[in-house]
Amino acid sequence: GAVVSQHPSWVICKSGTSVKIECRSLDFQATTMFWYRQFPKQSLMLMATSNEGSKATYEQGVEKDKFLINHASLTLSTLTVTSAHPEDSSFYICSAGIVTWAEYFGPGTRLTVL
Amino acid sequence: QQQVKQSPQSLIVQKGGISIINCAYENTAFDYFPWYQQFPGKGPALLIAIRPDVSEKKEGRFTISFNKSAKQFSLHIMDSQPGDSATYFCAATAGTASKLTFGTGTRLQVTL
């Protein structure tokens, strides 16, 4: 079946550095991917909608200059957390689909900022 | 109006019992209602989904009941097993190409 992968699965970085997270659709093309953030024991919060070949659409309250999204191909979207701080520590998850855009979620990336 | 309210927050069920999780929504434009299962440290996985033109959908031990007039839908897990212990999220979207609105999640524990 269709799979969405993420890389890395976990990352630890120092405060002030930037971290890039990749989301790939492995056997289908995804013109749209979604990026979510999830804090411990909480629900998923949509951060942005990533559109292939165009600018991402960010949810209210999400800093577009801090969370850079690039959807350069039909199988790859990247989320870059720039100048990361401890409060950016979270579980980041992407999703994509074929019939709907809600079908497949990636395994998530655990970001810890020291 | 965009909220999806989910209850209970946590649920403990004995093995073999029925787990029931409820969700309610306000936005009448919602037309697709998926349920997701999430294990600790993993991404959510689509479990089952329903559209408002049917009142019930069953896949194996998992059943969604949908009440359009009450704007409520629920997940029933029959013959609950310890392996079902996970967090369950309901969600809703208006159009398959639209973003999801998630419920707050229910942490299910199935005891032996």
mmCIF file of C-alpha atoms in Angstrom:
data_model
loop_
_atom_site.group_PDB
_atom_site.id
_atom_site.type_symbol
_atom_site.label_atom_id
_atom_site.label_comp_id
_atom_site.label_asym_id
_atom_site.label_seq_id
_atom_site.Cartn_x
_atom_site.Cartn_y
_atom_site.Cartn_z
ATOM 1 C CA GLY A 1 0.000 0.000 0.000
ATOM 2 C CA ALA A 2 0.921 3.652 -0.267
ATOM 3 C CA VAL A 3 3.443 4.830 2.259
ATOM 4 C CA VAL A 4 4.647 8.173 3.481
ATOM 5 C CA SER A 5 8.112 8.281 4.979
ATOM 6 C CA GLN A 6 9.880 10.883 7.059
ATOM 7 C CA HIS A 7 13.537 11.499 7.702
ATOM 8 C CA PRO A 8 15.021 11.735 10.201
ATOM 9 C CA SER A 9 12.904 9.875 12.727
ATOM 10 C CA TRP A 10 14.469 11.844 15.531
ATOM 11 C CA VAL A 11 16.893 14.725 15.786
ATOM 12 C CA ILE A 12 18.582 16.584 18.601
ATOM 13 C CA CYS A 13 20.026 20.006 17.899
ATOM 14 C CA LYS A 14 21.405 22.991 19.728
ATOM 15 C CA SER A 15 19.386 26.135 20.195
ATOM 16 C CA GLY A 16 19.838 28.532 17.294
ATOM 17 C CA THR A 17 20.548 25.923 14.639
ATOM 18 C CA SER A 18 18.281 24.919 11.759
ATOM 19 C CA VAL A 19 16.838 21.474 11.178
ATOM 20 C CA LYS A 20 15.395 20.040 7.963
ATOM 21 C CA ILE A 21 12.762 17.314 7.998
ATOM 22 C CA GLU A 22 11.877 15.413 4.829
ATOM 23 C CA CYS A 23 8.516 13.920 3.924
ATOM 24 C CA ARG A 24 8.323 11.546 0.972
ATOM 25 C CA SER A 25 5.443 9.767 -0.705
ATOM 26 C CA LEU A 26 7.041 6.469 -1.670
ATOM 27 C CA ASP A 27 4.777 5.031 -4.361
ATOM 28 C CA PHE A 28 2.415 7.803 -5.334
ATOM 29 C CA GLN A 29 2.566 11.417 -6.355
ATOM 30 C CA ALA A 30 1.370 13.975 -3.868
ATOM 31 C CA THR A 31 0.584 17.456 -5.129
ATOM 32 C CA THR A 32 -0.394 18.385 -1.611
ATOM 33 C CA MET A 33 1.064 17.387 1.726
ATOM 34 C CA PHE A 34 0.196 18.573 5.190
ATOM 35 C CA TRP A 35 2.526 19.288 8.085
ATOM 36 C CA TYR A 36 1.385 18.794 11.662
ATOM 37 C CA ARG A 37 2.850 19.367 15.064
ATOM 38 C CA GLN A 38 1.948 17.288 18.089
ATOM 39 C CA PHE A 39 2.879 17.973 21.700
ATOM 40 C CA PRO A 40 2.852 15.116 24.243
ATOM 41 C CA LYS A 41 -0.624 13.795 24.978
ATOM 42 C CA GLN A 42 -2.211 16.343 22.684
ATOM 43 C CA SER A 43 -3.934 16.253 19.339
ATOM 44 C CA LEU A 44 -2.392 17.071 15.996
ATOM 45 C CA MET A 45 -2.202 20.729 15.083
ATOM 46 C CA LEU A 46 -2.048 21.591 11.409
ATOM 47 C CA MET A 47 0.863 23.886 10.683
ATOM 48 C CA ALA A 48 0.725 24.296 6.939
ATOM 49 C CA THR A 49 -0.402 22.909 3.623
ATOM 50 C CA SER A 50 2.462 22.191 1.261
ATOM 51 C CA ASN A 51 1.665 22.585 -2.442
ATOM 52 C CA GLU A 52 3.982 21.265 -5.138
ATOM 53 C CA GLY A 53 5.447 24.070 -7.169
ATOM 54 C CA SER A 54 3.934 26.881 -5.154
ATOM 55 C CA LYS A 55 4.115 28.537 -1.784
ATOM 56 C CA ALA A 56 2.865 26.772 1.277
ATOM 57 C CA THR A 57 -0.268 27.919 3.045
ATOM 58 C CA TYR A 58 0.308 28.452 6.749
ATOM 59 C CA GLU A 59 -2.246 28.216 9.528
ATOM 60 C CA GLN A 60 -2.931 31.226 11.669
ATOM 61 C CA GLY A 61 -0.274 31.675 14.321
ATOM 62 C CA VAL A 62 2.414 29.656 12.533
ATOM 63 C CA GLU A 63 5.476 31.709 11.686
ATOM 64 C CA LYS A 64 6.246 31.177 8.006
ATOM 65 C CA ASP A 65 9.758 32.571 8.373
ATOM 66 C CA LYS A 66 10.514 30.099 11.126
ATOM 67 C CA PHE A 67 8.971 27.021 9.565
ATOM 68 C CA LEU A 68 10.093 26.994 5.947
ATOM 69 C CA ILE A 69 8.293 24.558 3.680
ATOM 70 C CA ASN A 70 9.513 23.539 0.246
ATOM 71 C CA HIS A 71 7.555 21.143 -1.987
ATOM 72 C CA ALA A 72 9.948 20.892 -4.904
ATOM 73 C CA SER A 73 8.693 17.627 -6.401
ATOM 74 C CA LEU A 74 5.583 15.466 -6.442
ATOM 75 C CA THR A 75 7.105 13.077 -3.924
ATOM 76 C CA LEU A 76 9.036 15.322 -1.555
ATOM 77 C CA SER A 77 8.175 18.102 0.852
ATOM 78 C CA THR A 78 10.605 19.499 3.390
ATOM 79 C CA LEU A 79 10.050 21.411 6.614
ATOM 80 C CA THR A 80 12.959 23.461 7.904
ATOM 81 C CA VAL A 81 12.812 24.732 11.459
ATOM 82 C CA THR A 82 15.058 27.767 11.430
ATOM 83 C CA SER A 83 16.864 29.100 14.496
ATOM 84 C CA ALA A 84 15.292 26.374 16.595
ATOM 85 C CA HIS A 85 14.605 26.985 20.271
ATOM 86 C CA PRO A 86 13.584 24.583 23.053
ATOM 87 C CA GLU A 87 9.929 25.539 22.630
ATOM 88 C CA ASP A 88 10.094 24.145 19.083
ATOM 89 C CA SER A 89 10.732 20.692 20.531
ATOM 90 C CA SER A 90 7.830 18.577 19.361
ATOM 91 C CA PHE A 91 6.710 15.677 17.202
ATOM 92 C CA TYR A 92 6.375 16.743 13.570
ATOM 93 C CA ILE A 93 4.213 14.648 11.244
ATOM 94 C CA CYS A 94 3.375 14.963 7.567
ATOM 95 C CA SER A 95 0.462 13.483 5.654
ATOM 96 C CA ALA A 96 -0.526 12.900 2.049
ATOM 97 C CA GLY A 97 -2.957 10.755 0.127
ATOM 98 C CA ILE A 98 -4.411 9.581 -3.137
ATOM 99 C CA VAL A 99 -8.183 9.556 -2.803
ATOM 100 C CA THR A 100 -8.073 12.081 0.008
ATOM 101 C CA TRP A 101 -5.257 14.063 1.504
ATOM 102 C CA ALA A 102 -5.937 12.464 4.852
ATOM 103 C CA GLU A 103 -5.063 8.896 4.067
ATOM 104 C CA TYR A 104 -1.456 8.406 4.981
ATOM 105 C CA PHE A 105 0.590 9.869 7.754
ATOM 106 C CA GLY A 106 4.335 9.672 8.048
ATOM 107 C CA PRO A 107 5.913 8.006 11.080
ATOM 108 C CA GLY A 108 6.797 11.389 12.563
ATOM 109 C CA THR A 109 10.011 13.171 13.484
ATOM 110 C CA ARG A 110 10.862 13.813 17.124
ATOM 111 C CA LEU A 111 12.719 17.131 17.403
ATOM 112 C CA THR A 112 14.521 17.979 20.621
ATOM 113 C CA VAL A 113 16.182 21.378 20.871
ATOM 114 C CA LEU A 114 18.705 21.739 23.674
ATOM 115 C CA GLN B 1 -17.762 25.954 14.345
ATOM 116 C CA GLN B 2 -14.627 24.214 13.165
ATOM 117 C CA GLN B 3 -14.263 22.157 16.332
ATOM 118 C CA VAL B 4 -14.715 18.455 16.687
ATOM 119 C CA LYS B 5 -15.434 17.473 20.277
ATOM 120 C CA GLN B 6 -14.276 14.035 21.349
ATOM 121 C CA SER B 7 -15.053 12.028 24.477
ATOM 122 C CA PRO B 8 -14.017 10.394 26.673
ATOM 123 C CA GLN B 9 -10.478 11.614 27.142
ATOM 124 C CA SER B 10 -9.419 8.196 28.385
ATOM 125 C CA LEU B 11 -11.050 4.798 28.483
ATOM 126 C CA ILE B 12 -10.237 1.507 30.165
ATOM 127 C CA VAL B 13 -11.915 -1.601 28.798
ATOM 128 C CA GLN B 14 -11.472 -5.241 29.649
ATOM 129 C CA LYS B 15 -10.309 -7.644 27.009
ATOM 130 C CA GLY B 16 -13.259 -8.828 24.965
ATOM 131 C CA GLY B 17 -15.349 -5.776 25.820
ATOM 132 C CA ILE B 18 -16.681 -3.023 23.582
ATOM 133 C CA SER B 19 -14.839 0.299 23.398
ATOM 134 C CA ILE B 20 -16.963 3.289 22.417
ATOM 135 C CA ILE B 21 -15.588 6.712 21.552
ATOM 136 C CA ASN B 22 -17.836 9.602 20.634
ATOM 137 C CA CYS B 23 -17.381 12.725 18.554
ATOM 138 C CA ALA B 24 -19.602 15.687 17.809
ATOM 139 C CA TYR B 25 -19.262 18.460 15.283
ATOM 140 C CA GLU B 26 -20.940 21.739 14.413
ATOM 141 C CA ASN B 27 -19.895 22.466 10.846
ATOM 142 C CA THR B 28 -22.572 21.049 8.554
ATOM 143 C CA ALA B 29 -20.181 21.348 5.621
ATOM 144 C CA PHE B 30 -18.139 18.425 6.957
ATOM 145 C CA ASP B 31 -18.644 15.451 4.663
ATOM 146 C CA TYR B 32 -15.867 13.014 5.480
ATOM 147 C CA PHE B 33 -15.229 11.588 8.935
ATOM 148 C CA PRO B 34 -12.113 9.440 9.434
ATOM 149 C CA TRP B 35 -10.838 7.782 12.582
ATOM 150 C CA TYR B 36 -7.150 7.354 13.280
ATOM 151 C CA GLN B 37 -5.211 5.081 15.601
ATOM 152 C CA GLN B 38 -1.916 6.266 16.985
ATOM 153 C CA PHE B 39 0.618 4.281 18.969
ATOM 154 C CA PRO B 40 3.208 6.099 21.124
ATOM 155 C CA GLY B 41 6.006 7.577 19.055
ATOM 156 C CA LYS B 42 4.298 6.763 15.753
ATOM 157 C CA GLY B 43 2.287 8.690 13.227
ATOM 158 C CA PRO B 44 -1.503 8.205 13.095
ATOM 159 C CA ALA B 45 -2.881 5.474 10.869
ATOM 160 C CA LEU B 46 -6.239 5.679 9.133
ATOM 161 C CA LEU B 47 -8.535 3.098 10.703
ATOM 162 C CA ILE B 48 -11.909 3.604 9.110
ATOM 163 C CA ALA B 49 -13.860 6.486 7.610
ATOM 164 C CA ILE B 50 -17.459 7.318 6.784
ATOM 165 C CA ARG B 51 -19.400 9.764 4.668
ATOM 166 C CA PRO B 52 -22.743 11.219 5.837
ATOM 167 C CA ASP B 53 -24.805 9.323 3.275
ATOM 168 C CA VAL B 54 -24.593 6.167 5.390
ATOM 169 C CA SER B 55 -25.419 5.649 9.052
ATOM 170 C CA GLU B 56 -22.996 2.855 9.757
ATOM 171 C CA LYS B 57 -19.808 1.365 8.378
ATOM 172 C CA LYS B 58 -18.131 -1.775 9.608
ATOM 173 C CA GLU B 59 -14.635 -3.077 8.958
ATOM 174 C CA GLY B 60 -13.717 -6.110 10.970
ATOM 175 C CA ARG B 61 -14.042 -5.288 14.666
ATOM 176 C CA PHE B 62 -14.316 -1.559 14.004
ATOM 177 C CA THR B 63 -17.657 0.161 13.345
ATOM 178 C CA ILE B 64 -18.506 3.798 12.811
ATOM 179 C CA SER B 65 -22.021 4.906 13.683
ATOM 180 C CA PHE B 66 -23.090 8.216 12.186
ATOM 181 C CA ASN B 67 -26.053 10.378 13.210
ATOM 182 C CA LYS B 68 -26.359 13.237 10.765
ATOM 183 C CA SER B 69 -29.261 14.985 12.479
ATOM 184 C CA ALA B 70 -27.445 14.991 15.821
ATOM 185 C CA LYS B 71 -24.117 15.792 14.155
ATOM 186 C CA GLN B 72 -22.470 12.986 16.056
ATOM 187 C CA PHE B 73 -20.421 9.968 15.128
ATOM 188 C CA SER B 74 -18.844 7.244 17.167
ATOM 189 C CA LEU B 75 -16.295 4.465 16.915
ATOM 190 C CA HIS B 76 -17.105 1.057 18.332
ATOM 191 C CA ILE B 77 -14.346 -1.478 18.823
ATOM 192 C CA MET B 78 -15.840 -4.920 19.344
ATOM 193 C CA ASP B 79 -13.982 -7.687 21.205
ATOM 194 C CA SER B 80 -11.334 -5.195 22.315
ATOM 195 C CA GLN B 81 -7.816 -6.598 22.561
ATOM 196 C CA PRO B 82 -4.710 -5.423 24.425
ATOM 197 C CA GLY B 83 -3.165 -4.649 21.045
ATOM 198 C CA ASP B 84 -5.903 -2.058 20.533
ATOM 199 C CA SER B 85 -4.432 0.020 23.354
ATOM 200 C CA ALA B 86 -3.583 3.283 21.640
ATOM 201 C CA THR B 87 -4.822 6.841 21.213
ATOM 202 C CA TYR B 88 -7.756 7.278 18.868
ATOM 203 C CA PHE B 89 -8.554 10.498 17.050
ATOM 204 C CA CYS B 90 -11.722 11.349 15.200
ATOM 205 C CA ALA B 91 -11.519 13.952 12.472
ATOM 206 C CA ALA B 92 -13.657 15.719 9.937
ATOM 207 C CA THR B 93 -13.153 17.543 6.713
ATOM 208 C CA ALA B 94 -15.278 19.430 4.227
ATOM 209 C CA GLY B 95 -14.310 17.883 0.930
ATOM 210 C CA THR B 96 -11.650 15.244 0.398
ATOM 211 C CA ALA B 97 -9.158 17.861 -0.667
ATOM 212 C CA SER B 98 -9.547 19.946 2.448
ATOM 213 C CA LYS B 99 -7.636 20.010 5.694
ATOM 214 C CA LEU B 100 -8.654 17.853 8.617
ATOM 215 C CA THR B 101 -10.082 19.070 11.890
ATOM 216 C CA PHE B 102 -9.049 16.641 14.629
ATOM 217 C CA GLY B 103 -10.737 15.728 17.872
ATOM 218 C CA THR B 104 -8.733 15.924 21.083
ATOM 219 C CA GLY B 105 -8.036 12.196 21.223
ATOM 220 C CA THR B 106 -9.014 9.269 23.439
ATOM 221 C CA ARG B 107 -6.426 7.152 25.139
ATOM 222 C CA LEU B 108 -7.714 3.585 25.194
ATOM 223 C CA GLN B 109 -6.293 0.940 27.490
ATOM 224 C CA VAL B 110 -7.481 -2.633 27.131
ATOM 225 C CA THR B 111 -6.733 -4.711 30.199
ATOM 226 C CA LEU B 112 -6.386 -8.465 30.428
#
